[in-house]
């Protein structure tokens, strides 16, 4: 079945860049997403990328997709304390529900 | 409504009781998803409704779990004879169509079985 893997924890200093990595197994994945979950809150879609793209930039966020290696990354430039949250990678082939990773907890130190 | 609405936001129930969790998706969204998030864990897929198609129930963990979606809108997730391991946050999401780029999530229902 589909599987999505993420590292559990990342700690960075304020102002540095953060890179959160994700790998997935389904080669038919069409849409790949990054969601953010702040403490006690629901999931907020940050950005997404189609499988026919290899990069997408949206303000401080850069998504890189290596389809050959089934590797997705999210880079947050100039990380702020407000970026502290859990970041979930998710994918779907469009015919089924989203499959989520276990989430990466980003801790931003002042 | 403006977003996906879930009720109740918190539910404490005794082991063995049945519970119903409600999800009101965004108007016009044909796809509806239920996920479960246990403490410190990722999201576990439970069930997926898409329009008038038969729902994908492949994620339901046992036959104590069931869900329905009436009139293609509101959905109810029912857990019968609750167990302590059912304690989790139950999240509902909706999207405009199958494979749509954005699924909007509700705030979740935190279920505690004591």
XYZ file of N, CA and C in Angstrom, chain B residues 7-8 11 18-22 34 68 76-79 82 109 111:
51
model
N -18.494 18.686 15.254
C -19.063 18.760 16.601
C -19.225 17.362 17.174
N -19.107 17.231 18.507
C -18.652 18.269 19.414
C -17.143 18.491 19.260
N -15.298 15.361 23.494
C -16.263 14.383 23.968
C -15.563 13.423 24.919
N -21.656 4.166 23.081
C -21.561 4.543 21.672
C -21.413 6.071 21.571
N -20.681 6.522 20.556
C -20.564 7.969 20.322
C -20.804 8.273 18.849
N -21.291 9.474 18.606
C -21.485 9.963 17.241
C -20.744 11.278 17.093
N -19.956 11.359 16.041
C -19.206 12.576 15.742
C -19.729 13.121 14.423
N -19.893 14.424 14.389
C -20.528 15.028 13.218
C -19.543 15.890 12.452
N -12.576 11.193 6.678
C -12.376 11.107 8.119
C -10.988 10.522 8.383
N -21.637 7.470 7.832
C -22.572 7.699 6.742
C -22.533 9.172 6.361
N -21.690 11.566 9.594
C -21.623 11.156 10.997
C -20.724 9.928 11.095
N -19.764 10.002 11.993
C -18.908 8.856 12.304
C -19.387 8.290 13.627
N -19.731 7.005 13.629
C -20.243 6.363 14.835
C -19.249 5.321 15.311
N -18.967 5.371 16.600
C -18.122 4.352 17.217
C -18.969 3.654 18.269
N -17.314 1.890 22.720
C -15.998 2.531 22.690
C -15.014 1.854 23.636
N -12.590 16.598 16.554
C -13.272 16.240 17.800
C -12.293 15.429 18.628
N -11.791 12.948 21.305
C -12.558 11.916 22.008
C -11.692 11.300 23.092
